[in-house]
Amino acid sequence: MDPPDMVKNVMSRESITKMLVAGMGGSENKLREIFKLDLFGFDLLVTSEKREMVVVDVNYFPSYKEMSEYWPKLLAEYLVEMHLVRTKLSAGTGTGTGATTTTTTTIA
């Protein structure tokens, strides 16, 4: 591919994010189930022709640097929710299935 064609195929960060969110189709929940993780990140490769997505890396302790303004609040909410779930479990008053989980996708 010559440089002019490469430039034509460059997508904006916003259009990439929209494409990924629309194309995930619950894949993040499947990864959560397979790896038994609540907070994690994963890397995707997207084919240039068909825009197919392939997970190439799952990080159980990913970097949240792209979420610097949101991360402290999300982490606090997650920790409070997990504390409440575990408190209910230890008291025998709940199943613990209502935990809210957060998944981040880092687009490099």
XYZ file of N, CA and C in Angstrom, residues 60-102:
129
model
N -4.459 -8.813 33.392
C -5.204 -8.857 34.647
C -4.896 -7.664 35.541
N -3.845 -6.930 35.261
C -3.565 -5.681 35.968
C -3.073 -4.671 34.941
N -4.016 -4.156 34.139
C -3.631 -3.263 33.039
C -3.340 -1.844 33.505
N -2.802 -1.083 32.597
C -2.562 0.336 32.838
C -3.863 1.095 32.570
N -4.151 2.035 33.421
C -5.342 2.852 33.241
C -4.967 4.298 32.932
N -3.787 4.501 32.372
C -3.292 5.858 32.142
C -4.202 6.668 31.219
N -4.868 6.022 30.271
C -5.771 6.745 29.377
C -7.059 7.150 30.080
N -7.292 6.620 31.270
C -8.511 6.912 32.016
C -8.204 7.714 33.272
N -7.137 8.490 33.259
C -6.666 9.155 34.469
C -7.743 9.976 35.178
N -8.640 10.613 34.443
C -9.655 11.429 35.109
C -10.836 10.602 35.611
N -11.036 9.392 35.087
C -12.162 8.555 35.478
C -11.771 7.428 36.434
N -10.541 6.963 36.340
C -10.116 5.774 37.052
C -10.302 5.830 38.564
N -9.909 6.881 39.283
C -10.083 6.876 40.742
C -11.539 6.660 41.162
N -12.462 7.320 40.471
C -13.889 7.170 40.801
C -14.370 5.753 40.493
N -13.991 5.208 39.334
C -14.405 3.851 38.979
C -13.845 2.827 39.963
N -12.587 2.986 40.342
C -11.975 2.055 41.289
C -12.680 2.133 42.641
N -12.966 3.337 43.108
C -13.659 3.496 44.390
C -15.039 2.839 44.350
N -15.786 3.056 43.261
C -17.109 2.438 43.127
C -17.004 0.915 43.115
N -16.023 0.398 42.398
C -15.836 -1.048 42.327
C -15.503 -1.623 43.706
N -14.589 -0.987 44.439
C -14.190 -1.492 45.749
C -15.348 -1.446 46.747
N -16.139 -0.391 46.712
C -17.310 -0.314 47.588
C -18.295 -1.423 47.238
N -18.558 -1.607 45.958
C -19.490 -2.655 45.510
C -19.001 -4.038 45.934
N -17.723 -4.308 45.759
C -17.179 -5.614 46.154
C -17.261 -5.798 47.665
N -17.024 -4.751 48.428
C -17.140 -4.838 49.883
C -18.585 -5.179 50.274
N -19.554 -4.500 49.658
C -20.959 -4.760 49.955
C -21.354 -6.186 49.587
N -20.892 -6.652 48.441
C -21.200 -8.014 48.002
C -20.604 -9.024 48.981
N -19.358 -8.836 49.338
C -18.706 -9.780 50.257
C -19.319 -9.722 51.649
N -19.743 -8.543 52.085
C -20.406 -8.419 53.386
C -21.719 -9.197 53.369
N -22.476 -9.072 52.278
C -23.729 -9.830 52.154
C -23.456 -11.320 52.135
N -22.412 -11.734 51.401
C -22.080 -13.154 51.329
C -21.704 -13.708 52.694
N -20.875 -12.977 53.421
C -20.432 -13.472 54.720
C -21.576 -13.490 55.727
N -22.565 -12.604 55.537
C -23.722 -12.579 56.425
C -24.800 -13.566 55.968
N -24.592 -14.151 54.787
C -25.567 -15.106 54.263
C -26.833 -14.467 53.748
N -26.779 -13.194 53.381
C -27.981 -12.490 52.941
C -28.048 -12.246 51.448
N -27.096 -12.732 50.706
C -27.131 -12.477 49.270
C -26.295 -13.495 48.525
N -26.408 -13.438 47.230
C -25.668 -14.372 46.396
C -24.388 -13.777 45.862
N -24.299 -12.464 45.871
C -23.099 -11.817 45.358
C -23.074 -11.681 43.855
N -24.177 -11.971 43.197
C -24.168 -11.914 41.737
C -24.471 -10.535 41.194
N -24.741 -9.559 42.055
C -25.092 -8.238 41.574
C -23.923 -7.293 41.456
N -22.696 -7.792 41.539
C -21.532 -6.912 41.503
C -21.424 -6.208 40.158
N -21.114 -4.943 40.215
C -20.871 -4.165 39.016
C -19.401 -4.286 38.676
N -19.093 -4.580 37.442
C -17.709 -4.703 37.032
C -17.420 -3.695 35.949
N -16.154 -3.370 35.820
C -15.720 -2.362 34.867
C -14.669 -2.960 33.954
